[in-house]
XYZ file of C-alpha atoms in Angstrom:
639
model
C -0.003 -0.016 0.021
C 1.292 3.443 -0.738
C 2.020 5.816 2.009
C -0.446 8.575 2.705
C 0.165 11.587 4.922
C -2.590 13.655 6.535
C -0.941 16.897 7.095
C -3.895 18.778 8.264
C -2.747 22.041 9.884
C -2.763 22.322 13.612
C -5.802 24.520 13.872
C -7.963 21.712 12.417
C -6.043 18.699 13.903
C -7.661 16.708 16.729
C -6.608 17.741 20.009
C -6.899 16.132 23.374
C -5.200 16.234 26.782
C -4.072 13.143 28.781
C -5.761 11.665 30.655
C -8.921 11.571 28.759
C -12.372 11.190 30.202
C -13.081 7.558 30.646
C -14.051 5.884 27.468
C -15.237 2.271 27.494
C -14.341 1.807 23.782
C -10.622 2.781 23.543
C -9.877 2.867 27.304
C -8.547 6.312 26.848
C -5.401 4.789 25.116
C -4.461 3.515 28.666
C -1.719 0.787 28.176
C -3.363 -1.153 31.021
C -6.800 -1.258 29.317
C -8.002 -4.785 28.871
C -10.084 -4.374 25.583
C -12.960 -6.438 24.742
C -14.413 -6.731 21.228
C -16.050 -3.433 19.980
C -18.672 -3.222 17.307
C -17.719 -0.837 14.559
C -20.927 1.286 14.933
C -20.180 1.805 18.606
C -16.590 2.927 17.849
C -17.817 5.331 15.201
C -20.468 6.705 17.424
C -17.837 7.277 20.203
C -15.573 9.064 17.644
C -18.399 11.430 16.569
C -18.525 13.680 19.570
C -18.022 11.508 22.566
C -14.309 10.711 22.737
C -11.555 12.634 21.087
C -9.158 9.609 21.290
C -11.609 7.470 19.348
C -11.979 10.342 16.801
C -8.251 10.463 16.385
C -8.007 6.695 15.831
C -10.941 6.637 13.422
C -9.216 9.271 11.292
C -6.110 7.172 11.315
C -7.806 3.951 10.440
C -9.706 5.685 7.515
C -6.214 6.392 5.980
C -5.288 2.640 5.703
C -8.638 0.735 5.445
C -12.333 1.170 4.572
C -13.971 1.384 7.875
C -17.407 0.429 6.416
C -15.786 -3.151 5.789
C -14.863 -3.561 9.399
C -17.353 -5.228 11.577
C -15.649 -5.204 14.881
C -12.438 -4.181 16.462
C -10.283 -4.714 19.462
C -7.516 -2.565 20.972
C -4.306 -4.075 22.330
C -1.629 -2.063 24.051
C 2.014 -2.726 24.627
C 4.880 -0.378 23.769
C 2.659 0.572 20.704
C -1.018 0.613 20.175
C -2.481 -2.191 18.176
C -6.003 -2.066 16.552
C -7.366 -5.523 15.313
C -9.966 -5.158 12.622
C -12.347 -8.028 11.522
C -14.454 -8.054 8.394
C -17.665 -10.049 7.686
C -15.653 -13.118 6.622
C -14.086 -13.083 10.185
C -10.626 -12.274 8.584
C -8.546 -10.077 10.816
C -6.020 -7.324 9.897
C -4.028 -5.634 12.730
C -2.468 -2.152 12.492
C 0.083 -0.538 14.739
C -0.263 3.134 15.810
C 2.882 4.773 17.230
C 4.797 7.921 17.614
C 8.522 7.652 16.481
C 10.836 7.307 19.428
C 12.444 10.594 18.071
C 9.237 12.448 18.562
C 8.094 11.202 22.043
C 5.880 13.373 24.094
C 6.856 12.997 27.820
C 4.090 12.371 30.177
C 1.555 11.899 27.329
C 1.304 9.273 24.668
C 3.273 6.188 25.849
C 3.005 4.288 22.586
C 6.427 4.803 20.989
C 8.272 2.689 18.390
C 11.169 2.899 16.020
C 10.748 3.790 12.322
C 12.223 1.324 10.066
C 14.050 3.709 7.661
C 17.456 4.049 9.357
C 20.648 3.728 7.308
C 22.317 0.347 7.357
C 25.199 1.361 9.704
C 22.758 2.875 12.224
C 20.748 -0.436 12.208
C 23.999 -2.445 12.661
C 25.035 -0.066 15.525
C 21.697 -0.713 17.185
C 22.295 -4.505 16.843
C 25.644 -4.173 18.199
C 24.352 -2.415 21.271
C 22.147 -5.363 21.970
C 25.245 -7.528 22.139
C 27.191 -5.002 24.183
C 24.282 -4.831 26.720
C 24.170 -8.613 26.932
C 27.970 -8.856 27.687
C 27.730 -6.125 30.216
C 24.419 -6.969 32.036
C 23.289 -10.509 31.556
C 24.668 -12.821 34.260
C 22.775 -15.755 32.623
C 24.552 -15.338 29.364
C 28.033 -17.075 29.050
C 31.292 -15.467 27.988
C 32.262 -15.354 24.345
C 35.888 -16.392 24.437
C 36.081 -20.078 23.697
C 38.206 -22.761 21.923
C 37.912 -22.106 18.225
C 36.320 -24.750 15.787
C 38.666 -26.562 13.440
C 38.159 -24.221 10.526
C 36.899 -20.645 10.274
C 36.701 -17.805 7.862
C 39.411 -15.256 8.449
C 37.812 -11.816 7.600
C 40.300 -9.207 8.695
C 39.337 -5.614 7.895
C 36.945 -4.465 5.123
C 39.696 -4.276 2.570
C 41.419 -7.601 3.485
C 41.104 -10.892 1.500
C 38.949 -13.520 3.008
C 40.391 -16.987 3.385
C 39.885 -20.245 5.213
C 41.877 -20.504 8.407
C 42.764 -23.847 10.172
C 43.038 -23.190 13.919
C 45.526 -24.712 16.387
C 43.433 -25.078 19.450
C 43.509 -21.357 20.329
C 40.905 -19.443 22.161
C 39.163 -16.372 20.768
C 35.643 -15.165 19.769
C 33.812 -16.000 16.579
C 30.429 -15.654 14.901
C 28.348 -18.473 13.346
C 25.884 -18.393 10.517
C 22.672 -20.312 10.275
C 21.037 -19.987 6.940
C 19.247 -21.916 4.153
C 21.333 -23.214 1.241
C 18.335 -23.500 -1.251
C 18.662 -25.363 -4.548
C 20.308 -22.666 -6.601
C 23.859 -23.719 -5.604
C 26.145 -22.690 -2.813
C 29.869 -21.999 -2.516
C 31.791 -24.984 -1.030
C 35.056 -26.190 0.275
C 36.013 -29.551 -1.229
C 39.058 -31.764 -1.162
C 39.990 -30.377 -4.545
C 39.877 -26.529 -3.539
C 40.824 -26.802 0.024
C 44.428 -25.493 -0.476
C 43.091 -22.594 -2.514
C 40.506 -21.691 -0.007
C 43.193 -21.572 2.774
C 45.067 -18.847 0.586
C 42.070 -16.753 -0.713
C 38.285 -16.774 -1.297
C 37.345 -14.331 -4.002
C 34.630 -11.981 -2.901
C 32.741 -12.480 -6.165
C 32.439 -16.132 -5.457
C 30.560 -15.669 -2.185
C 26.720 -15.714 -2.229
C 24.889 -12.637 -0.851
C 23.684 -14.278 2.469
C 27.364 -15.245 3.425
C 28.712 -11.847 2.247
C 26.094 -10.013 4.299
C 27.105 -12.203 7.261
C 30.802 -11.148 6.609
C 29.760 -7.485 6.778
C 27.819 -7.910 10.023
C 30.610 -9.884 11.623
C 33.156 -7.201 10.700
C 30.846 -4.366 11.871
C 30.563 -6.029 15.212
C 34.454 -6.064 15.555
C 35.018 -9.936 15.023
C 37.464 -11.319 12.574
C 36.235 -15.088 12.464
C 33.103 -16.312 10.913
C 31.885 -20.051 10.749
C 29.930 -21.101 7.760
C 29.167 -24.807 7.235
C 29.666 -24.997 3.413
C 33.179 -23.444 3.608
C 34.334 -24.730 7.038
C 33.493 -28.449 6.415
C 35.013 -30.135 3.438
C 31.876 -31.088 1.676
C 33.042 -34.185 -0.229
C 35.150 -35.624 2.546
C 33.079 -38.246 4.401
C 35.647 -38.420 7.285
C 35.701 -34.714 7.821
C 31.947 -34.643 7.611
C 31.551 -37.544 10.177
C 34.050 -35.723 12.436
C 32.575 -32.204 12.212
C 28.736 -33.073 12.281
C 28.624 -33.963 16.051
C 30.883 -30.970 16.743
C 28.196 -28.582 15.586
C 26.710 -28.554 19.079
C 29.876 -26.846 20.265
C 30.140 -24.589 17.205
C 26.845 -22.842 17.722
C 26.906 -23.051 21.486
C 30.311 -21.494 21.916
C 29.867 -18.670 19.213
C 29.746 -15.175 20.468
C 26.485 -15.073 18.615
C 24.694 -16.713 15.684
C 23.535 -14.813 12.668
C 20.073 -16.424 11.754
C 19.387 -15.431 8.075
C 15.701 -16.063 7.442
C 15.947 -15.547 3.585
C 14.806 -18.306 1.274
C 18.367 -19.477 0.133
C 21.979 -18.564 0.255
C 21.437 -15.758 -2.414
C 18.744 -13.954 -0.451
C 20.919 -12.012 1.872
C 20.705 -11.142 5.545
C 20.046 -7.399 5.469
C 16.560 -6.314 4.446
C 15.888 -3.413 2.153
C 13.300 -0.528 2.515
C 11.213 -2.374 0.007
C 10.715 -5.335 2.303
C 10.770 -3.652 5.726
C 7.570 -2.834 7.615
C 7.522 0.821 6.957
C 4.580 3.183 7.745
C 1.464 2.950 5.530
C 0.271 6.323 6.529
C 1.118 9.173 8.998
C -1.009 12.122 10.299
C -0.547 15.202 12.440
C -2.422 15.606 15.645
C -2.071 17.529 18.972
C -1.542 15.695 22.286
C -1.475 17.650 25.592
C -1.017 20.815 23.725
C 2.074 19.527 21.729
C 1.947 18.849 17.951
C 3.090 15.365 16.977
C 2.850 12.801 14.131
C 1.355 9.331 14.432
C 2.424 6.692 12.073
C 0.442 3.550 11.181
C 1.998 0.384 9.883
C 1.072 -3.349 9.687
C 1.114 -5.184 12.947
C 3.642 -8.030 12.596
C 3.656 -9.294 16.227
C 2.188 -12.733 15.353
C 2.785 -13.333 11.732
C 6.184 -14.874 12.090
C 8.102 -12.285 10.171
C 10.071 -11.284 13.154
C 10.796 -14.012 15.802
C 10.851 -11.381 18.674
C 7.152 -10.665 18.027
C 5.809 -13.917 19.339
C 5.828 -17.671 18.956
C 2.184 -18.276 17.908
C 2.429 -16.847 14.252
C 0.814 -18.765 11.534
C 3.850 -18.129 9.223
C 7.373 -19.614 9.563
C 10.272 -18.600 7.677
C 12.120 -20.986 5.415
C 14.904 -21.112 8.082
C 12.425 -22.272 10.800
C 11.164 -25.057 8.515
C 14.719 -26.482 7.799
C 15.818 -29.517 9.687
C 19.441 -28.568 10.060
C 18.662 -25.281 11.789
C 16.730 -26.818 14.786
C 19.989 -27.771 16.658
C 21.544 -24.424 15.466
C 18.585 -22.602 17.212
C 18.450 -24.706 20.328
C 22.214 -24.643 21.083
C 22.938 -20.952 20.185
C 23.414 -18.796 23.279
C 22.783 -15.578 21.312
C 20.900 -15.082 18.032
C 20.822 -12.032 15.790
C 17.672 -12.741 13.550
C 17.827 -11.244 10.146
C 14.393 -11.251 8.498
C 12.943 -9.516 5.486
C 11.308 -7.138 7.813
C 13.816 -6.185 10.457
C 16.489 -7.464 12.824
C 15.885 -9.003 16.175
C 18.001 -10.145 19.183
C 17.516 -13.124 21.298
C 19.590 -14.366 24.193
C 18.921 -16.216 27.434
C 17.878 -13.057 29.246
C 16.344 -10.623 26.706
C 14.717 -10.099 23.465
C 14.846 -6.908 21.290
C 13.971 -5.830 17.830
C 14.452 -2.835 15.567
C 10.768 -1.529 15.721
C 10.396 -1.600 19.421
C 12.100 0.793 21.832
C 11.727 -1.708 24.706
C 14.030 -4.617 25.490
C 11.883 -7.424 26.966
C 12.730 -10.218 29.328
C 12.818 -13.576 27.603
C 9.362 -14.913 28.499
C 9.807 -17.736 25.980
C 9.276 -17.226 22.326
C 12.253 -19.691 22.365
C 10.292 -21.681 25.009
C 11.504 -25.051 23.649
C 15.038 -23.845 23.164
C 15.097 -22.214 26.665
C 13.675 -25.141 28.438
C 16.094 -27.513 26.527
C 19.068 -25.225 27.547
C 17.933 -24.873 31.296
C 17.575 -28.756 31.339
C 21.076 -29.424 29.994
C 22.561 -26.989 32.544
C 20.743 -28.410 35.536
C 22.652 -30.256 38.137
C 20.271 -32.258 40.416
C 21.313 -32.376 44.158
C 18.935 -35.045 45.342
C 17.788 -38.496 44.167
C 14.270 -37.054 43.801
C 15.580 -34.318 41.408
C 17.660 -36.805 39.616
C 14.659 -39.084 38.968
C 12.570 -36.086 37.796
C 15.441 -35.020 35.564
C 15.721 -38.475 33.936
C 12.103 -38.427 32.908
C 12.211 -34.907 31.819
C 15.098 -35.524 29.521
C 13.281 -38.279 27.647
C 10.045 -36.374 27.463
C 11.789 -33.391 25.942
C 13.791 -35.512 23.523
C 10.535 -36.918 22.048
C 9.349 -33.330 21.760
C 12.516 -32.466 19.851
C 11.997 -35.426 17.474
C 8.484 -34.159 16.849
C 9.523 -30.724 15.941
C 12.532 -32.002 13.894
C 10.464 -34.308 11.844
C 8.066 -31.437 10.886
C 10.963 -29.648 9.262
C 12.425 -30.446 5.863
C 15.831 -31.773 4.642
C 17.148 -31.545 1.194
C 18.813 -34.921 1.559
C 16.963 -37.573 3.580
C 20.287 -39.235 4.314
C 21.024 -36.247 6.443
C 18.303 -37.047 9.060
C 20.679 -38.228 11.810
C 23.588 -36.056 11.114
C 21.286 -32.901 11.226
C 20.302 -33.829 14.877
C 23.554 -35.270 15.968
C 24.609 -31.911 17.655
C 21.669 -32.007 19.925
C 22.245 -35.678 20.792
C 25.963 -34.868 21.581
C 24.804 -32.004 23.732
C 22.588 -34.229 25.784
C 25.093 -36.913 26.209
C 27.720 -34.398 27.326
C 25.358 -32.623 29.758
C 24.415 -35.744 31.653
C 27.496 -38.089 31.846
C 26.118 -39.966 34.850
C 22.724 -40.465 33.421
C 23.306 -40.756 29.660
C 26.403 -41.620 27.614
C 27.185 -41.585 23.916
C 26.624 -45.444 23.891
C 23.086 -44.814 25.097
C 22.181 -43.097 21.816
C 20.803 -45.356 19.189
C 19.813 -43.807 15.816
C 17.643 -41.016 17.240
C 16.396 -42.845 20.327
C 17.936 -43.559 23.813
C 18.516 -47.022 25.370
C 17.063 -45.747 28.720
C 13.431 -45.443 28.347
C 13.714 -47.255 24.991
C 10.164 -48.656 25.228
C 8.766 -45.087 25.071
C 11.121 -43.971 22.376
C 10.038 -46.868 20.176
C 6.347 -45.677 20.395
C 6.488 -43.161 17.445
C 3.813 -42.915 14.860
C 3.952 -41.255 11.424
C 1.409 -38.392 10.936
C -0.684 -38.837 7.771
C 0.117 -35.437 6.179
C -0.844 -36.252 2.751
C 2.690 -36.972 1.523
C 4.361 -40.250 0.705
C 7.451 -41.548 2.267
C 9.868 -44.332 1.734
C 11.966 -46.554 3.854
C 15.639 -45.597 3.681
C 18.195 -48.407 3.074
C 18.867 -50.598 6.013
C 22.471 -49.119 6.598
C 20.889 -45.617 7.269
C 18.779 -46.647 10.292
C 16.977 -49.728 11.523
C 13.245 -49.973 10.958
C 12.378 -49.332 14.562
C 13.820 -45.847 14.242
C 11.900 -42.733 12.963
C 15.055 -41.869 11.030
C 14.513 -44.858 8.770
C 11.752 -42.949 6.972
C 12.733 -40.501 4.175
C 10.558 -37.702 5.559
C 7.341 -36.977 7.310
C 6.367 -35.783 10.748
C 6.019 -38.253 13.661
C 4.351 -37.935 17.039
C 4.164 -40.191 20.259
C 0.523 -41.142 20.830
C 1.240 -42.671 24.230
C 2.746 -39.443 25.457
C -0.183 -37.430 24.132
C -2.578 -39.831 25.805
C -1.083 -38.902 29.285
C -1.426 -35.116 28.766
C -4.983 -34.662 29.923
C -5.821 -31.802 32.293
C -9.220 -33.497 33.271
C -7.614 -36.571 34.718
C -5.931 -36.660 38.073
C -3.462 -39.495 37.285
C -2.068 -41.266 34.359
C 0.482 -43.894 34.227
C 2.323 -45.709 31.380
C 2.957 -49.518 32.204
C 5.525 -51.221 30.118
C 4.375 -54.659 28.753
C 7.786 -55.638 26.984
C 11.194 -56.133 28.130
C 14.269 -55.074 26.221
C 16.800 -57.964 26.400
C 19.668 -56.536 24.260
C 20.451 -53.760 21.801
C 23.245 -54.159 19.147
C 24.308 -51.215 17.006
C 26.825 -50.799 14.158
C 27.403 -47.233 13.151
C 28.269 -46.939 9.497
C 30.434 -43.957 9.872
C 32.977 -42.723 12.520
C 30.207 -40.418 13.826
C 28.549 -42.447 16.591
C 25.531 -40.110 16.352
C 25.160 -40.874 12.665
C 23.686 -43.721 10.523
C 24.116 -47.393 10.810
C 22.368 -50.877 11.547
C 20.907 -52.071 14.728
C 18.988 -55.030 16.200
C 16.887 -55.159 19.248
C 15.968 -58.341 21.021
C 12.645 -58.066 22.968
C 10.272 -60.254 24.960
C 6.590 -59.464 25.023
C 2.996 -60.291 23.867
C 3.054 -60.947 20.178
C -0.188 -61.158 18.206
C -0.706 -62.261 14.569
C -3.277 -60.347 12.685
C -4.614 -60.082 9.175
C -5.346 -56.716 7.449
C -8.906 -56.795 6.407
C -9.873 -53.272 5.742
C -8.422 -49.907 4.394
C -10.167 -46.607 5.140
C -11.106 -44.216 2.369
C -8.366 -41.883 3.358
C -5.854 -44.610 2.837
C -5.423 -45.101 6.582
C -5.252 -48.887 7.108
C -6.965 -50.515 10.021
C -7.721 -54.107 11.237
C -10.396 -55.570 13.343
C -11.557 -58.813 14.741
C -8.395 -59.399 16.638
C -9.781 -61.751 19.197
C -12.537 -59.310 19.770
C -9.954 -56.522 20.307
C -10.172 -53.725 17.682
C -6.875 -52.305 16.606
C -6.117 -48.906 14.926
C -3.071 -49.395 12.639
C -0.864 -46.628 11.061
C 1.557 -47.943 8.428
C 4.867 -46.150 8.251
C 4.927 -46.402 4.422
C 1.432 -46.710 2.841
C 2.454 -49.170 0.058
C 3.542 -51.583 2.753
C -0.179 -52.311 3.606
C -1.655 -55.337 1.800
C -5.208 -56.704 2.364
C -5.209 -60.213 3.546
C -1.463 -60.245 4.505
C -0.409 -61.479 7.882
C 1.294 -58.942 10.310
C 2.165 -59.067 13.995
C 1.486 -56.524 16.741
C 3.946 -56.485 19.553
C 2.478 -54.770 22.613
C 4.993 -52.400 24.232
C 2.756 -50.867 26.960
C -0.524 -49.450 28.068
C -1.784 -46.179 29.435
C -3.564 -46.440 32.652
C -5.852 -43.838 34.215
C -7.228 -43.554 37.724
C -11.003 -44.249 37.878
C -12.880 -44.473 41.128
C -9.734 -45.013 43.148
C -8.647 -47.829 40.765
C -6.377 -47.802 37.679
C -8.169 -48.734 34.548
C -6.696 -49.421 31.060
C -7.132 -46.567 28.672
C -5.314 -47.755 25.619
C -2.625 -50.391 24.610
C 0.177 -49.232 22.468
C 2.524 -51.368 20.275
C 4.386 -51.546 17.051
C 3.287 -53.334 13.885
C 5.787 -55.821 12.466
C 6.300 -57.960 9.442
C 8.231 -61.315 9.507
C 11.548 -61.429 7.937
C 12.399 -64.296 5.540
C 16.163 -64.228 6.451
C 15.857 -66.119 9.776
C 13.331 -67.389 12.415
C 11.919 -64.805 14.969
C 13.377 -61.966 12.988
C 10.976 -59.058 12.192
C 11.154 -55.505 10.936
C 8.739 -52.573 11.848
C 6.134 -51.580 9.369
C 3.768 -49.349 11.488
C 2.189 -48.364 14.812
C -0.657 -50.113 16.573
C -3.006 -48.757 19.278
C -5.652 -50.977 20.939
C -9.285 -49.861 21.116
C -9.827 -47.674 24.099
C -12.469 -50.054 25.426
C -10.888 -51.626 28.514
C -12.146 -55.109 27.692
C -10.631 -55.050 24.184
C -7.230 -53.744 25.557
C -7.125 -56.336 28.226
C -7.693 -59.190 25.839
C -4.922 -57.857 23.519
C -2.307 -57.975 26.396
C -3.329 -61.525 26.989
C -1.480 -62.670 23.787
C 1.400 -65.153 23.510
C 4.735 -64.219 25.014
C 7.497 -64.345 22.417
C 11.178 -63.500 22.263
C 11.998 -61.839 18.957
C 14.592 -59.674 17.189
C 13.659 -56.516 15.432
C 15.913 -54.946 12.821
């Protein structure tokens, strides 16, 4: 929308003093006002003679929207004033009213924000002040001098050549880049050009996102930058296997991480005036006898354009949908977000952004990352705390898997490498509870029964089973793509029930794993020996939505979800291995809510050898679930 300016002279401008007479429509623009929905007719009536504040707001809204198309409104106040407008289709558009911080009126209008038209150097100075404030004031945030990664880009000053630098274990500060490669090609270090990269990297070779990150790093006064495509030898399997699990340290120990939210490596980090959320309209008014200008722009708090504006936005950037960046996000201590709208700062203590004049305590738009970080830093001082911590670690890991599998990867073979940094961080944080040998292809040996109970979400896309040397069939990482969740965990989360309990019905006898690379957190083959109730079933029905189910299992109905749809064959025999059941408290007794297990197919290679093909959940009818658990006890191997 073009920018409009209402420059009515001061004699005809709306004028009011503060405080206003009480208005039940706009709350006198009081930042503590808890607004309800307001019908547009009531708002217009208030503006026409009853409330000068409503009159001023109506004049502003009329510059950016057709008020006759608005059916209801709601006012929301923080550092700025936000007006949410609904139309007759119940679609909502939100506008931000503010006075530029440079034109603030003391003691009157409290809704001030920054304009987003500053020169680039001023914007970077503002961003640098966020880091400086963090280093000076935030006791929760760690120091920035650490052991350097194996390789870094040596930047020097603005006129210096850039080259790859192999470190020698020294300690210093560096910056890391988190970004999307995209499909248009990226600059890489390979075995063939490594020696040349150590001498010089020509600026014209470097894509815009990396080049912008170089500019930001230099402006902040740092000379080292870590970029995955250049600091890891891309066609060297040994180097990849060595460096992938080290990414936990790379992002965790960086002075800060630049998170570039552009679509690809050519999209850049630094937004232009054409993409920034600049004012749609401005108009002059008089507040408490002082002339001032009020600006109006789109409200971006919850649309995902800027991470500092909230976690519940409907939009996610390309970066936030990429599998590799999950561990980068969770492990980074400080993040400078570079979006197409503005820059934002995020650390363990505060969040800041370009448009707001306020620095907010971190109330958790990184709630998953912050909880993860707090958990891996916690040192229990009692057996009770230790027991709680053990359970919490496994619960959180399954949450991590759910989020990770909702993200995309260019190469499905990267599933385990892309989460290896998080696995490494967990094993390092709890040496007495978990070790590197406890991690098995995206799961953990301790609490393995619960980790085996993953189920693929039918999101309308097809998936394939990866080759056996990538991950065993019982690991979620064996699927090429597609989100998973944990139905047994979700059953337990019910606010209306006083007590739930998960009872294991299967015993893990042994686990054998053989990594296929030097990276113990990477791909490989594995076999689990289990002892539990095994029931043979025949698939006799497939729903219209292609979701296969079976019934008439000794009067116990089962809901089946196949990992790969084309593995479902009518009339074919499968096996359900019951892993556990969820119990609920009912009239002082524990009753079975549901039985959970995995769906298996028999291997032709050897006797009692099976592989996973899906997830099985017993009917929630207690009698059916009980009959299912009464199956034959078998000892089997699953690969």
